[in-house]
Short mmCIF file of C-alpha atoms in Angstrom, two decimals:
data_model
loop_
_atom_site.label_atom_id
_atom_site.label_comp_id
_atom_site.label_asym_id
_atom_site.label_seq_id
_atom_site.Cartn_x
_atom_site.Cartn_y
_atom_site.Cartn_z
CA MET X 1 -11.61 -1.28 17.13
CA ARG X 2 -9.40 0.86 15.51
CA LYS X 3 -5.95 2.34 16.38
CA SER X 4 -3.70 4.49 15.26
CA LEU X 5 0.10 4.49 15.64
CA THR X 6 2.33 7.20 16.03
CA LEU X 7 5.58 6.87 14.19
CA LEU X 8 8.94 8.56 13.46
CA ALA X 9 9.74 9.03 9.48
CA THR X 10 12.35 6.33 9.97
CA GLY X 11 9.42 3.76 10.64
CA ILE X 12 10.53 3.34 14.31
CA VAL X 13 7.40 3.17 16.38
CA THR X 14 7.34 5.55 19.07
CA ALA X 15 3.57 4.85 20.47
CA LEU X 16 2.99 1.03 19.67
CA ALA X 17 -0.21 -0.23 21.85
CA LEU X 18 0.39 -3.75 20.77
CA THR X 19 0.46 -7.03 22.78
CA ALA X 20 4.01 -8.31 23.39
CA CYS X 21 3.05 -11.68 21.02
CA GLY X 22 0.65 -12.49 18.85
CA GLY X 23 -1.44 -9.45 18.72
CA SER X 24 -4.54 -11.07 20.59
CA SER X 25 -5.15 -13.06 23.39
CA ALA X 26 -6.96 -15.89 21.46
CA PRO X 27 -5.62 -19.08 22.27
CA SER X 28 -4.79 -22.04 20.06
CA SER X 29 -5.70 -20.06 16.81
CA GLU X 30 -4.86 -22.90 14.35
CA THR X 31 -7.81 -24.85 16.40
CA GLN X 32 -10.03 -22.31 17.53
CA THR X 33 -13.62 -22.58 16.06
CA LEU X 34 -15.14 -18.94 15.10
CA ASP X 35 -18.42 -18.34 16.83
CA PRO X 36 -20.57 -15.11 16.63
CA ALA X 37 -21.52 -15.27 20.24
CA LYS X 38 -17.84 -15.03 21.19
CA PRO X 39 -16.13 -13.25 18.48
CA ALA X 40 -12.31 -13.82 18.28
CA THR X 41 -10.05 -10.82 17.98
CA LEU X 42 -7.61 -10.35 15.20
CA SER X 43 -5.19 -7.64 15.04
CA VAL X 44 -4.59 -6.07 11.61
CA GLY X 45 -1.81 -3.40 10.49
CA ALA X 46 -2.91 -1.34 7.74
CA SER X 47 -2.31 1.89 5.74
CA PRO X 48 -5.05 4.29 7.09
CA VAL X 49 -6.61 4.67 3.28
CA PRO X 50 -8.12 3.03 2.03
CA GLN X 51 -6.69 -0.46 3.80
CA ALA X 52 -8.31 0.48 7.05
CA LYS X 53 -11.30 2.06 5.58
CA ILE X 54 -12.34 -1.03 3.75
CA LEU X 55 -11.45 -3.13 7.40
CA GLU X 56 -13.80 -0.84 8.95
CA PHE X 57 -16.47 -1.89 6.64
CA ILE X 58 -15.66 -5.27 6.99
CA ASN X 59 -15.52 -5.01 10.98
CA GLN X 60 -19.10 -3.14 11.20
CA ASP X 61 -20.98 -5.16 8.32
CA LEU X 62 -19.55 -8.74 8.08
CA ALA X 63 -17.36 -9.71 10.64
CA PRO X 64 -19.57 -10.08 13.58
CA LYS X 65 -21.78 -12.46 12.01
CA ALA X 66 -18.41 -14.56 11.03
CA GLY X 67 -17.02 -14.62 14.72
CA LEU X 68 -14.50 -12.22 13.99
CA LYS X 69 -13.19 -8.83 15.64
CA LEU X 70 -10.66 -6.67 14.00
CA ASP X 71 -8.31 -4.98 15.90
CA ILE X 72 -7.31 -2.37 13.51
CA LYS X 73 -3.64 -0.55 14.12
CA GLU X 74 -3.21 2.17 11.52
CA ILE X 75 0.55 2.62 10.16
CA GLU X 76 1.69 5.28 8.09
CA ASP X 77 4.87 4.07 7.01
CA TYR X 78 5.93 1.12 4.92
CA GLN X 79 8.48 -0.69 7.23
CA THR X 80 6.62 -1.33 10.43
CA PRO X 81 3.75 -3.54 9.44
CA ASN X 82 6.37 -6.19 8.39
CA THR X 83 8.53 -5.64 11.33
CA ALA X 84 5.52 -5.88 13.43
CA LEU X 85 3.78 -8.62 11.78
CA SER X 86 7.37 -10.64 11.98
CA ASP X 87 7.87 -10.19 15.92
CA GLY X 88 4.36 -10.99 16.77
CA SER X 89 3.22 -7.71 17.60
CA LEU X 90 0.46 -7.98 14.62
CA ASP X 91 -1.44 -11.22 13.55
CA THR X 92 -1.60 -9.83 9.78
CA ASN X 93 -1.37 -7.04 7.80
CA TYR X 94 -2.80 -5.41 4.75
CA TYR X 95 -1.06 -2.99 2.81
CA GLN X 96 1.53 -4.33 0.54
CA HIS X 97 1.56 -5.62 -3.14
CA GLN X 98 3.67 -8.57 -4.72
CA PRO X 99 6.89 -6.68 -5.77
CA TRP X 100 7.09 -4.78 -2.20
CA PHE X 101 6.55 -8.25 -0.45
CA ASP X 102 9.22 -10.15 -2.56
CA ASP X 103 11.77 -7.61 -2.10
CA GLN X 104 10.82 -7.44 1.75
CA VAL X 105 11.15 -11.29 1.84
CA LYS X 106 14.17 -11.48 0.20
CA THR X 107 16.07 -8.67 2.16
CA LYS X 108 14.87 -9.00 5.57
CA GLY X 109 14.19 -12.57 5.74
CA TYR X 110 10.65 -12.67 6.66
CA ASP X 111 8.95 -15.72 6.72
CA PHE X 112 5.35 -14.71 5.43
CA GLY X 113 2.52 -15.88 3.05
CA HIS X 114 -0.16 -14.16 1.65
CA GLY X 115 -3.39 -14.17 0.13
CA ALA X 116 -4.73 -13.14 -3.16
CA GLY X 117 -4.75 -9.42 -4.51
CA VAL X 118 -7.82 -7.40 -2.96
CA HIS X 119 -7.53 -3.85 -4.64
CA ILE X 120 -5.40 -1.79 -6.62
CA GLU X 121 -4.63 1.63 -5.92
CA PRO X 122 -3.06 3.40 -9.20
CA TYR X 123 0.18 5.30 -9.04
CA ALA X 124 -0.11 8.89 -10.39
CA ALA X 125 2.12 11.94 -11.25
CA PHE X 126 1.22 15.43 -10.00
CA SER X 127 2.22 18.87 -10.31
CA GLU X 128 1.56 22.36 -8.60
CA LYS X 129 3.47 24.24 -11.62
CA VAL X 130 2.28 23.05 -14.66
CA LYS X 131 -1.34 21.69 -15.81
CA ASP X 132 -0.15 18.86 -18.81
CA ILE X 133 2.42 16.57 -18.52
CA SER X 134 3.66 18.00 -21.96
CA GLU X 135 4.65 21.20 -20.26
CA ILE X 136 7.33 19.21 -18.30
CA LYS X 137 10.57 20.97 -19.64
CA ASP X 138 13.97 19.34 -20.01
CA GLY X 139 15.96 19.33 -16.95
CA ALA X 140 12.77 19.45 -14.58
CA LYS X 141 12.92 18.23 -10.94
CA VAL X 142 11.01 14.99 -10.31
CA ALA X 143 10.17 13.51 -6.62
CA ILE X 144 9.98 10.08 -6.61
CA THR X 145 10.19 7.47 -4.20
CA ASN X 146 13.41 5.86 -2.68
CA ASP X 147 11.69 2.17 -2.62
CA PRO X 148 13.14 0.31 -5.55
CA SER X 149 10.00 -1.66 -6.00
CA ASN X 150 7.87 1.16 -6.37
CA GLN X 151 10.44 3.46 -8.19
CA VAL X 152 10.45 1.35 -11.28
CA ARG X 153 6.47 1.81 -10.95
CA ALA X 154 7.00 5.07 -11.02
CA LEU X 155 9.37 5.32 -13.68
CA LYS X 156 6.88 3.32 -16.00
CA VAL X 157 4.48 5.93 -15.31
CA LEU X 158 6.84 8.54 -16.56
CA GLU X 159 7.51 6.32 -19.50
CA LYS X 160 3.99 6.11 -20.62
CA ALA X 161 3.81 9.64 -20.29
CA GLY X 162 6.74 10.01 -22.83
CA LEU X 163 9.45 11.56 -20.34
CA VAL X 164 11.56 8.45 -20.21
CA LYS X 165 12.37 5.40 -22.45
CA ASP X 166 12.94 1.75 -22.47
CA ILE X 167 12.41 1.14 -18.37
CA LYS X 168 13.16 -2.18 -17.21
CA ASP X 169 12.12 -4.03 -14.13
CA ASP X 170 15.23 -3.43 -12.64
CA SER X 171 15.50 0.30 -13.46
CA SER X 172 16.59 2.90 -11.39
CA VAL X 173 17.01 6.59 -11.35
CA ILE X 174 20.59 6.48 -10.59
CA ALA X 175 21.45 4.10 -13.26
CA LEU X 176 19.23 5.64 -16.03
CA THR X 177 21.17 6.30 -19.10
CA ASP X 178 21.10 9.51 -21.65
CA ALA X 179 19.28 7.31 -24.01
CA GLN X 180 16.57 6.42 -21.14
CA ASN X 181 16.22 10.14 -19.95
CA PRO X 182 16.49 12.10 -22.97
CA LYS X 183 15.01 14.90 -21.01
CA LYS X 184 17.88 14.96 -18.66
CA LEU X 185 15.26 14.95 -15.68
CA LYS X 186 16.81 15.71 -12.61
CA PHE X 187 15.45 13.14 -9.94
CA SER X 188 15.02 13.84 -5.96
CA GLU X 189 14.51 10.51 -4.23
CA ASN X 190 12.39 10.59 -0.92
CA GLN X 191 10.56 8.20 1.45
CA PRO X 192 6.96 7.62 -0.09
CA GLU X 193 5.12 8.96 2.81
CA LEU X 194 7.01 12.36 2.44
CA LEU X 195 6.41 12.83 -1.24
CA ILE X 196 3.24 14.82 -0.59
CA ASN X 197 5.53 17.17 1.02
CA ASP X 198 7.77 17.61 -1.99
CA LEU X 199 4.83 18.20 -4.27
CA LYS X 200 4.35 21.54 -2.36
CA ASP X 201 7.76 22.18 -2.70
CA PRO X 202 8.58 25.30 -5.30
CA SER X 203 11.63 23.56 -6.84
CA VAL X 204 9.88 20.43 -7.80
CA ASP X 205 8.20 20.36 -10.76
CA LEU X 206 6.46 16.93 -10.59
CA ALA X 207 6.10 14.37 -8.05
CA LEU X 208 4.90 10.61 -8.18
CA ILE X 209 2.87 9.65 -5.30
CA ASN X 210 1.52 6.17 -4.19
CA GLY X 211 -2.33 5.44 -4.00
CA ASN X 212 -2.65 5.31 -0.55
CA PHE X 213 -0.88 8.65 0.22
CA ILE X 214 -2.92 10.31 -2.82
CA LEU X 215 -6.24 9.49 -0.68
CA LYS X 216 -4.76 10.48 2.17
CA ALA X 217 -3.94 14.05 1.18
CA GLY X 218 -7.28 14.38 -0.12
CA LEU X 219 -6.22 14.04 -3.89
CA SER X 220 -7.72 12.12 -6.67
CA THR X 221 -6.27 10.71 -10.04
CA ASP X 222 -8.82 12.87 -11.71
CA ASN X 223 -6.39 15.70 -11.34
CA ALA X 224 -3.22 13.90 -12.14
CA LEU X 225 -1.09 14.55 -15.01
CA ALA X 226 -0.58 11.03 -15.61
CA VAL X 227 -2.08 7.70 -13.98
CA GLU X 228 -0.92 3.91 -14.19
CA SER X 229 -3.11 1.50 -15.79
CA THR X 230 -4.98 -0.98 -13.62
CA ASP X 231 -5.00 -3.55 -16.57
CA ASN X 232 -2.90 -6.65 -15.62
CA ASN X 233 -1.40 -4.49 -13.04
CA PRO X 234 1.00 -6.54 -10.70
CA TYR X 235 0.59 -3.81 -7.60
CA ALA X 236 -2.54 -5.58 -6.27
CA ASN X 237 -2.70 -5.09 -2.09
CA PHE X 238 -3.23 -8.32 -0.43
CA LEU X 239 -3.26 -9.70 3.56
CA ALA X 240 -0.22 -11.18 4.66
CA TRP X 241 0.66 -13.47 7.82
CA ARG X 242 3.58 -15.29 8.84
CA THR X 243 3.98 -18.92 7.29
CA GLU X 244 3.18 -20.11 10.73
CA SER X 245 -0.07 -19.02 10.89
CA LYS X 246 -1.27 -20.12 7.49
CA ASP X 247 -3.97 -22.14 8.95
CA ASP X 248 -5.17 -19.57 11.67
CA PRO X 249 -9.12 -19.86 11.04
CA ARG X 250 -9.40 -16.08 11.93
CA ILE X 251 -6.91 -15.03 9.14
CA LYS X 252 -8.22 -17.57 6.82
CA LYS X 253 -11.79 -15.80 7.33
CA LEU X 254 -10.52 -12.18 7.30
CA ASP X 255 -8.96 -13.33 3.47
CA GLU X 256 -12.09 -14.54 2.74
CA LEU X 257 -14.09 -11.49 3.51
CA LEU X 258 -11.75 -9.45 1.70
CA HIS X 259 -12.52 -10.97 -1.45
CA SER X 260 -16.27 -10.96 -0.68
CA PRO X 261 -19.01 -9.43 -3.06
CA GLU X 262 -19.75 -6.86 -0.57
CA VAL X 263 -16.25 -5.78 -0.39
CA LYS X 264 -16.12 -5.41 -3.81
CA ALA X 265 -19.50 -3.70 -3.97
CA PHE X 266 -17.96 -1.45 -1.27
CA ILE X 267 -14.66 -0.37 -3.03
CA GLU X 268 -16.62 0.40 -6.37
CA LYS X 269 -19.12 2.46 -4.30
CA GLU X 270 -16.57 4.34 -2.00
CA TRP X 271 -14.16 4.92 -5.08
CA PRO X 272 -16.20 5.11 -8.05
CA ASN X 273 -13.68 7.17 -10.27
CA GLY X 274 -10.90 4.31 -9.75
CA ASP X 275 -8.37 5.47 -7.15
CA VAL X 276 -9.24 2.26 -5.55
CA THR X 277 -10.05 -0.53 -7.63
CA PRO X 278 -10.92 -4.10 -6.93
CA ALA X 279 -8.73 -6.97 -8.01
CA PHE X 280 -10.82 -9.55 -8.10
#
């Protein structure tokens, strides 16, 4: 079962068809035995692509035999999945990587746990004004995410492309020195889901975009001017849950299925160019 949520840009849900507490009606989930004859429902919040698409494959091909039924809630923004997980509207979510997770737990006080990485969506830089990264001129306008954990990621893509220098793990566009920004690039910060719109802005020379929004917009890293490496990449997406639910057999089973050979093969077949890369 797949449902789509209508969201405001601020991440506030305007139409949220979720149960008030727990996301599913399965009683005593920690002691529940999964039975293919009576599948247990698990609600999962996920970005539409690739996360929800991967979950749909599991729901069709793997979950029934495991005694599991996924209620997939598509969520566009990056705040709502954790808010809904925290308040019990979702059982689990699948959309975030370690740096984002750590920042959310630290700043919002969430009591969450998570599984191992499932996949990586490489970050990439696109332009509708130039054909090669070397054509980016001094003073060019660069659209970049306002999310700190992904902003430094985007800056490292620019560093690899030779546009900025000496980027640290805590670097931000507002604190770059002249030595770090020798081309005097002008940065325009925006919410990650809105950067696709910035790409079409005539005043923007370059836009750095998260992998799931690249896919949603029908773009490909094949046409990007700079692409993040997936080698030793710390930004693998994983399944997250409330700490109190760590022994829930439904969640354990889904995490197991996400790391199955079948899911790895599905990812490699669905995105053969590496727009989505298995992390296991």
